[in-house]
CSV table of C-alpha atoms in Angstrom, one decimal:
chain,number,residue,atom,x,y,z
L,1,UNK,CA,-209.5,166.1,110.3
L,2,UNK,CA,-210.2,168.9,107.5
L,3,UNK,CA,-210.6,171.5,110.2
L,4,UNK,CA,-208.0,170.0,112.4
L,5,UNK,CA,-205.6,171.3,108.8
L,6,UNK,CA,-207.6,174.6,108.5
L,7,UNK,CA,-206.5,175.5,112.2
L,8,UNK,CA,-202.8,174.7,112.3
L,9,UNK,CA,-202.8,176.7,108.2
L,10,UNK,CA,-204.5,179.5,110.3
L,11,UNK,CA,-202.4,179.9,113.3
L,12,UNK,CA,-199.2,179.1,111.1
L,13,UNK,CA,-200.3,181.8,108.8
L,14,UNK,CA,-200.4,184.2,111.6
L,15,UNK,CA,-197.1,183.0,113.5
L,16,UNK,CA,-195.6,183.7,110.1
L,17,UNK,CA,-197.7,187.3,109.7
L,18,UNK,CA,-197.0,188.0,113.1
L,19,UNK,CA,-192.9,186.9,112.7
L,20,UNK,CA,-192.5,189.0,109.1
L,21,UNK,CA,-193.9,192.2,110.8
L,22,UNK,CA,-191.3,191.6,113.4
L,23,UNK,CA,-188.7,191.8,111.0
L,24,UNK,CA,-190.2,194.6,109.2
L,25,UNK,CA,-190.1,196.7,112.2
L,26,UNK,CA,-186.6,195.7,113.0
L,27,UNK,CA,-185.1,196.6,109.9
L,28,UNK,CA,-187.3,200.0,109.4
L,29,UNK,CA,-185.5,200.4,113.1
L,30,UNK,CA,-182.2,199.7,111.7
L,31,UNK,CA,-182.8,201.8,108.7
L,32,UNK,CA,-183.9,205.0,110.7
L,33,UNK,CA,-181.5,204.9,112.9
L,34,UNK,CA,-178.4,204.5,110.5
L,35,UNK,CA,-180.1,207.7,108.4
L,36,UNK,CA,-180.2,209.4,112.0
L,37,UNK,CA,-176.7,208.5,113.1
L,38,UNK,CA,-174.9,209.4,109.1
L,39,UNK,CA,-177.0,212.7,109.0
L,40,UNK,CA,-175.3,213.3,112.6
L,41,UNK,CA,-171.7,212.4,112.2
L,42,UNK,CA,-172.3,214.4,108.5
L,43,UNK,CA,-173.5,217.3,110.9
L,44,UNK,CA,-171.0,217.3,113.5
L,45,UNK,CA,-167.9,217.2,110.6
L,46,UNK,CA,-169.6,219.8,108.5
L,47,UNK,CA,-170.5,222.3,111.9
L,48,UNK,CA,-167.1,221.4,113.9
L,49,UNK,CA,-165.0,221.5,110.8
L,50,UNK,CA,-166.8,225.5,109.8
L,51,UNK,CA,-166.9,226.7,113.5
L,52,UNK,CA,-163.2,225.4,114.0
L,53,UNK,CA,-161.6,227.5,111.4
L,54,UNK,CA,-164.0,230.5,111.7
L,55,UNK,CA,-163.3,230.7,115.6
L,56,UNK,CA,-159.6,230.6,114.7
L,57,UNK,CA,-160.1,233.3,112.5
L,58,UNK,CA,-162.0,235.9,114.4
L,59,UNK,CA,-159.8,235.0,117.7
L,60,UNK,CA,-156.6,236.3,115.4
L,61,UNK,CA,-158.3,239.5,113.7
L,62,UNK,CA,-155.8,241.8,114.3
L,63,UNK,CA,-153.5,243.4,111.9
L,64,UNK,CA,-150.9,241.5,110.6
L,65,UNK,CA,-152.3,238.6,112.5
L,66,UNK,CA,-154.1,236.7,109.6
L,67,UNK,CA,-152.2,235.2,106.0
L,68,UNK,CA,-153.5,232.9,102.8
L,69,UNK,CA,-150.2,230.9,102.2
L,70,UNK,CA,-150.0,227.3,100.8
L,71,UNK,CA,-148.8,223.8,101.3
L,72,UNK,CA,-147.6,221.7,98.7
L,73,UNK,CA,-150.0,223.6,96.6
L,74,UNK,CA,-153.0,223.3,98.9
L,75,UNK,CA,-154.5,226.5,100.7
L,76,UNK,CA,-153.0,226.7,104.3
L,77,UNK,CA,-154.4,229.2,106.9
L,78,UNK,CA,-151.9,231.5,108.9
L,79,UNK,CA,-152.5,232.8,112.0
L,80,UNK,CA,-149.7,234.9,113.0
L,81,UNK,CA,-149.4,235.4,117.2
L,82,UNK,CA,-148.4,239.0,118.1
L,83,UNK,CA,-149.1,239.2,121.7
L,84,UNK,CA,-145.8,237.3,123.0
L,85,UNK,CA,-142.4,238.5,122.8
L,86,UNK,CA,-142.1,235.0,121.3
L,87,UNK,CA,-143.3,235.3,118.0
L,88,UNK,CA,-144.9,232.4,116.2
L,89,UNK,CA,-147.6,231.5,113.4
L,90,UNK,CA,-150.0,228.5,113.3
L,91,UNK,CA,-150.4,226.8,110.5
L,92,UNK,CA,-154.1,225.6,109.3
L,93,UNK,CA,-154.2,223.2,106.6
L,94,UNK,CA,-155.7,219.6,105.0
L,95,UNK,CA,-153.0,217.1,104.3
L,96,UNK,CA,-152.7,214.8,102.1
L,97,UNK,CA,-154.0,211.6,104.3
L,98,UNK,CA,-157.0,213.9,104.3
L,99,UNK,CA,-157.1,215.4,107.7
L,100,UNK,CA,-157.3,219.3,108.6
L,101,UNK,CA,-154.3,219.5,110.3
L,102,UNK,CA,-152.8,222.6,112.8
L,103,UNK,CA,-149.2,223.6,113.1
L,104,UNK,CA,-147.5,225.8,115.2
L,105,UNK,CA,-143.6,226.9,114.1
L,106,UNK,CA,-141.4,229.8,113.8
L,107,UNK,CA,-142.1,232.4,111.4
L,108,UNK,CA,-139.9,231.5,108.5
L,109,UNK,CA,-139.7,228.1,108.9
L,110,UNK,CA,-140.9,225.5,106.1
L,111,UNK,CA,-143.9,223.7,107.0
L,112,UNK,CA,-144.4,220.2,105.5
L,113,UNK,CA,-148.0,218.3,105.4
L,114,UNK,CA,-147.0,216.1,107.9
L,115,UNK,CA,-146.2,218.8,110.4
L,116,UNK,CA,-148.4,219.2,113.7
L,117,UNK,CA,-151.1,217.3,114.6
L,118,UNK,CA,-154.5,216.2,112.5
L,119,UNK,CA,-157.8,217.6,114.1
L,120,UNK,CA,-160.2,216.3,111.8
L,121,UNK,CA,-161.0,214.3,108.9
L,122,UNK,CA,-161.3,217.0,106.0
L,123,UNK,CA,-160.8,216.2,102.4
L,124,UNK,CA,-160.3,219.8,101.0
L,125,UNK,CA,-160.0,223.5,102.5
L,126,UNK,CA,-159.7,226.1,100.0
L,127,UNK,CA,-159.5,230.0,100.9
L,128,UNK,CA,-160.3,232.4,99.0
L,129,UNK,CA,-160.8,236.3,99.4
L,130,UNK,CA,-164.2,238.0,98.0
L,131,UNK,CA,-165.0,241.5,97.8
L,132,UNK,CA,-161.5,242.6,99.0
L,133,UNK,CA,-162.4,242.5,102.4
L,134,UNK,CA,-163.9,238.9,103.0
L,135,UNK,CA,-162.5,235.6,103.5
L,136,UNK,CA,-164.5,232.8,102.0
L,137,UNK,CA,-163.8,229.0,103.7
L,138,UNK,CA,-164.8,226.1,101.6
L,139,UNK,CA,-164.2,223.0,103.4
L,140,UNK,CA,-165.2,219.4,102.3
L,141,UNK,CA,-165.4,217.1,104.7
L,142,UNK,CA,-164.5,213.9,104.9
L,143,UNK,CA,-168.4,212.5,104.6
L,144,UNK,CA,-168.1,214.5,101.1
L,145,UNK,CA,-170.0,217.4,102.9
L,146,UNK,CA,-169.1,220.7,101.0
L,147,UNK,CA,-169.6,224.2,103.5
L,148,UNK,CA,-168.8,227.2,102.7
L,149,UNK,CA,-168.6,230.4,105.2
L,150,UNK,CA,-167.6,233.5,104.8
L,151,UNK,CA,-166.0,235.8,107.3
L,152,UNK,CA,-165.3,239.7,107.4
L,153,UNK,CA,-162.5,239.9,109.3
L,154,UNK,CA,-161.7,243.6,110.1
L,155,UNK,CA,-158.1,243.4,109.8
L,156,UNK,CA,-157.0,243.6,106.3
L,157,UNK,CA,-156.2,240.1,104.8
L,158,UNK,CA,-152.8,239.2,102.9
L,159,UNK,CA,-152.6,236.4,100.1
L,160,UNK,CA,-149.4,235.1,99.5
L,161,UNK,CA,-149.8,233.0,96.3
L,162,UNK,CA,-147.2,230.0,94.9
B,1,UNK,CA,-213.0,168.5,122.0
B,2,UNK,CA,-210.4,168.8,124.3
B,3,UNK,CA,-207.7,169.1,120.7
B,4,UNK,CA,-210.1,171.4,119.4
B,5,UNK,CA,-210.7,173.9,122.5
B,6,UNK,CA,-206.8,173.7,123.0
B,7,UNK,CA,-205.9,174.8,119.4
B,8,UNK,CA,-208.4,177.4,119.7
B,9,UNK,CA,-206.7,178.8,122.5
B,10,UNK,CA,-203.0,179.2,120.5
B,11,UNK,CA,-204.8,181.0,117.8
B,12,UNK,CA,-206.3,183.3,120.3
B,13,UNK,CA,-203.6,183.9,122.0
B,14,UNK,CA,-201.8,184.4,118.8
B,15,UNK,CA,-204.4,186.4,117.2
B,16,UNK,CA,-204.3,189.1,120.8
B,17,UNK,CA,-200.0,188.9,120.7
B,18,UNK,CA,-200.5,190.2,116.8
B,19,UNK,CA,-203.4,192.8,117.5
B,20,UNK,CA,-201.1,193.9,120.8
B,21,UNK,CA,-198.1,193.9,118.3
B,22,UNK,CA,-199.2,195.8,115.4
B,23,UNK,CA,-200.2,198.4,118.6
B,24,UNK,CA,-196.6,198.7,119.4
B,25,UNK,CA,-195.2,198.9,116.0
B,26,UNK,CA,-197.6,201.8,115.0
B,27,UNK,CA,-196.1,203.5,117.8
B,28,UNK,CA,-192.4,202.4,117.2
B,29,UNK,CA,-193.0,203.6,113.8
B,30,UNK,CA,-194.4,206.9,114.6
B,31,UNK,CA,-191.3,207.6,117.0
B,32,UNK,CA,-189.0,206.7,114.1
B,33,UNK,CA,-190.8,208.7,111.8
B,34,UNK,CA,-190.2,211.8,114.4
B,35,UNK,CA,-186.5,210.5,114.9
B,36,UNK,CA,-186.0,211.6,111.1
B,37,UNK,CA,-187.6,214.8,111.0
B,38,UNK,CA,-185.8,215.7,114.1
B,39,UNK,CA,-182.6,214.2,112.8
B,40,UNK,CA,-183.5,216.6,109.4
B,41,UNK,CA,-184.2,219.6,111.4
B,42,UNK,CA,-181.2,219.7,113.3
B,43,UNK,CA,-178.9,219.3,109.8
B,44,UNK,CA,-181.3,222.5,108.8
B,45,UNK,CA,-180.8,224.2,111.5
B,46,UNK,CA,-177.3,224.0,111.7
B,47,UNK,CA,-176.8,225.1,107.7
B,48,UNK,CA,-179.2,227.6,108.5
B,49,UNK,CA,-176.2,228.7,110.9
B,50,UNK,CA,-173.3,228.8,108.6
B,51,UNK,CA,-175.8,230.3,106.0
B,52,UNK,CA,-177.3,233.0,108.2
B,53,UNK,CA,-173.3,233.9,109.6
B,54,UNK,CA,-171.9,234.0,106.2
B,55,UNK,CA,-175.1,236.5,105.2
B,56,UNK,CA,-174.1,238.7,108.9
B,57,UNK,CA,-170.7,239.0,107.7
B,58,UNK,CA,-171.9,240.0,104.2
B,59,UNK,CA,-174.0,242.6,105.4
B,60,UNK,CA,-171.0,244.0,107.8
B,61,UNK,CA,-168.3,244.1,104.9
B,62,UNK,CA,-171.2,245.9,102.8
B,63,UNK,CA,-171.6,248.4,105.6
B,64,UNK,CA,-175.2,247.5,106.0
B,65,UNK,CA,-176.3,248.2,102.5
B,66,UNK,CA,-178.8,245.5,101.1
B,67,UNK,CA,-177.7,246.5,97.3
B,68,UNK,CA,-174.3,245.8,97.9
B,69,UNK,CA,-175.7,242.3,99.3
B,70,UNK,CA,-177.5,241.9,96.8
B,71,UNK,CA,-174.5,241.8,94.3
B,72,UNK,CA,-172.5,239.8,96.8
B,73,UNK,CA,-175.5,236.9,97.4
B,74,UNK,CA,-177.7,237.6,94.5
B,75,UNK,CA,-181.4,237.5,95.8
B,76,UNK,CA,-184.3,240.0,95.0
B,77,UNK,CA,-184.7,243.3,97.2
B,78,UNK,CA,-188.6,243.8,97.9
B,79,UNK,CA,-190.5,247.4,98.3
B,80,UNK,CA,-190.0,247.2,101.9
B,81,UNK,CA,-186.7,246.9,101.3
B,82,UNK,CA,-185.8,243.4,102.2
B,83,UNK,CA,-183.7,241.2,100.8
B,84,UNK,CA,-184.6,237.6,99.8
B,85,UNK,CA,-182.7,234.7,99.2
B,86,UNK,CA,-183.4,231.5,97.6
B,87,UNK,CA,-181.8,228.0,98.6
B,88,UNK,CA,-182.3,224.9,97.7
B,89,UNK,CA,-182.8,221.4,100.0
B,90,UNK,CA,-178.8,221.4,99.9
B,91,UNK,CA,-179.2,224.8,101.1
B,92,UNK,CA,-177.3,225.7,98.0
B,93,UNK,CA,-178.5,229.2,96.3
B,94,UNK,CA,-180.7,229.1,93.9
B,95,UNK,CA,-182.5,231.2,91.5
B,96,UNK,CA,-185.3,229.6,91.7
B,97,UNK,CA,-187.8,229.2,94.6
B,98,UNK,CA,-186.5,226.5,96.7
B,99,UNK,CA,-187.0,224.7,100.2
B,100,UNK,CA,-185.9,227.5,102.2
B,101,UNK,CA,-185.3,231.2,102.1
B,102,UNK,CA,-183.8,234.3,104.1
B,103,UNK,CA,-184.8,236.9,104.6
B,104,UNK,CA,-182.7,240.3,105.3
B,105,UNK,CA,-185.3,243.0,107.2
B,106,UNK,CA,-183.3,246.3,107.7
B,107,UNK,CA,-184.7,247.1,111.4
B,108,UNK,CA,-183.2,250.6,112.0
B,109,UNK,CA,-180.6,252.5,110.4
B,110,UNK,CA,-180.3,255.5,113.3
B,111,UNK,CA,-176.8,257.6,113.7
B,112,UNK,CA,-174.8,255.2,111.1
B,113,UNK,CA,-175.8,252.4,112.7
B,114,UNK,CA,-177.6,250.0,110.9
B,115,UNK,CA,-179.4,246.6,111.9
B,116,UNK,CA,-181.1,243.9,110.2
B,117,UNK,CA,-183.2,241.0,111.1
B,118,UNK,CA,-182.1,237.7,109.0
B,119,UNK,CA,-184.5,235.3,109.2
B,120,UNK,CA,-184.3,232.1,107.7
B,121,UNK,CA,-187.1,230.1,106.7
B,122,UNK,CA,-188.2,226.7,105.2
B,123,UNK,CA,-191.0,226.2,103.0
B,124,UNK,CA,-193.8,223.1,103.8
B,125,UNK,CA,-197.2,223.3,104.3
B,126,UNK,CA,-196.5,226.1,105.7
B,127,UNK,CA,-193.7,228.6,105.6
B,128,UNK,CA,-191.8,228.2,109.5
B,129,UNK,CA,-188.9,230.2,111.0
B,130,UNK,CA,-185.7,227.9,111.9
B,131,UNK,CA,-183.3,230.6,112.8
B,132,UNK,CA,-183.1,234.6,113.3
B,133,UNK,CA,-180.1,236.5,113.7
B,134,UNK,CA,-179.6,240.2,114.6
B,135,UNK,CA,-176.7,241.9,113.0
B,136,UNK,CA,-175.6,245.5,113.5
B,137,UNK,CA,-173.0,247.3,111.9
B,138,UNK,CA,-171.7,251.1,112.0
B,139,UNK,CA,-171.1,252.7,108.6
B,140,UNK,CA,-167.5,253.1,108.1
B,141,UNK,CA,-167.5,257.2,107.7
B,142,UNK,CA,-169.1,257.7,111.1
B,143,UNK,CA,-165.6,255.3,112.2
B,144,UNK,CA,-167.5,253.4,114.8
B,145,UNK,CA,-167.3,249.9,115.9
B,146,UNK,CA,-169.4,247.0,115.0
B,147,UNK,CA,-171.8,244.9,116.8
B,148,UNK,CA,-173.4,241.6,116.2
């Protein structure tokens, strides 16, 4: 009877060993892979986000084809098209829902934050010019990711401030 | 005897399932394990990037003189004349010697045109390369047009 008890303890002890290390293994699993999966969608906003407004940038570096300006106090990237007879600028800024946002009017015309259409989530972009000649991007992303790149665009860069 | 024999077989067969199981789980363990350093790597690499593009355009705007990038990016120039920059895990500068570091190797500076090799690096067990970019750059006074 006394080993009859000592069998069942053992092989209950190692159904509940065995059922643990399951457990263990699925939430190590679960862990990794939600570190894996953050540290990608972290990666993707912080590279697409940079590579997005610096490919804007060097596609427009011509004279007179790049401006600073802002939105409702917020930096706002202008990229001034000079090739067609029709003459317009797109706008490059973060709005205040927090998305980085791309707008293409008239020259002159007003732009509001809600103008255009949102590309991204993207909590801040602030532009800045260093050195005279280059054009520092800060962006912070909407997984609180700050990036910074900076740029030396050829053509000279205007600022227009307030 | 027949009880006895039967409950020796469930422990058995329990006792192989766990030996087979803990098997598996080293391995499942040892991919995750890779999983995170691959999943670390690739966030490296792609700072390393920005980082290394930011540093190019540096080094065109200074006209391919490491002094000037030196003011611009702080860093120490060496006696060979390379420039070295320190970053932390954030791959935020630092003064300090941090996780990783670039490195900006002037390769050739022939008829105004100047080149360097930056290399960035992280520091383990053992210093590895993640990234090297070539930039080239003509000095404005010879009024020639850049390469990268």
């Amino acid at each position: 009877m006394k080993k009859h008890v000592t069998d069942v303890f053992v092989v209950l002890t190692l159904f509940f060993a065995y059922t643990a290390s399951a457990m263990l293994l699925c939430a190590i699993g679960a862990g990794v892979y939600q570190r894996t999966a953050d540290g990608m969608q972290k990666n993707y906003d912080m590279r697409t986000g940079v590579l997005y407004v610096a490919e804007k940038i060097r596609q427009n570096d011509v004279v007179g084809g790049l401006r600073i300006d802002q939105i409702q106090e917020k930096d706002a990237l202008v990229l001034v098209d000079q090739t067609t007879d029709d003459k317009y600028e797109t706008w490059i800024f973060v709005d205040e829902d927090g998305n980085l946002r791309e707008a293409m009017v008239s020259p002159g015309n007003d732009v509001k934050g809600s103008d255009g259409y949102p590309i991204m989530p993207m909590k801040s972009m602030q532009l800045s010019i260093v050195d005279g000649s280059m054009l520092d991007v800060q962006l912070l992303t909407g997984e609180d990711e700050l990036t910074s790149i900076r740029l030396a665009p050829l053509c000279a860069l205007q600022e227009v401030s307030g | 005897m027949n009880k006895n024999s039967s409950s020796r077989a469930i422990f058995l067969e329990l006792l192989l399932n766990f030996v087979l199981f803990t098997i598996c789980m080293a391995v499942c363990l040892q991919i995750f394990a890779q999983a995170y350093t691959t999943s670390n790597r690739s966030r490296s690499i792609a700072r390393a990037s920005v980082v290394a593009q930011s540093i190019a355009a540096s080094f065109k705007a200074a006209e391919g003189d490491l002094s000037q990038l030196e003011q611009l990016h702080g860093g120490t120039l060496d006696e060979s004349g390379a420039l070295w920059l320190e970053y932390d895990q954030d791959w935020e500068p630092s003064q300090l010697p941090g996780q990783y570091r670039v490195c900006v190797q002037p390769v050739s500076s022939e008829n105004g045109l100047h080149t360097a090799l930056i290399s960035c690096k992280e520091r383990k067990d053992q210093e590895s390369e993640i990234l090297s970019l070539q930039v080239s750059r003509f000095a404005a006074e010879e009024g020639g047009d850049e390469i990268e």
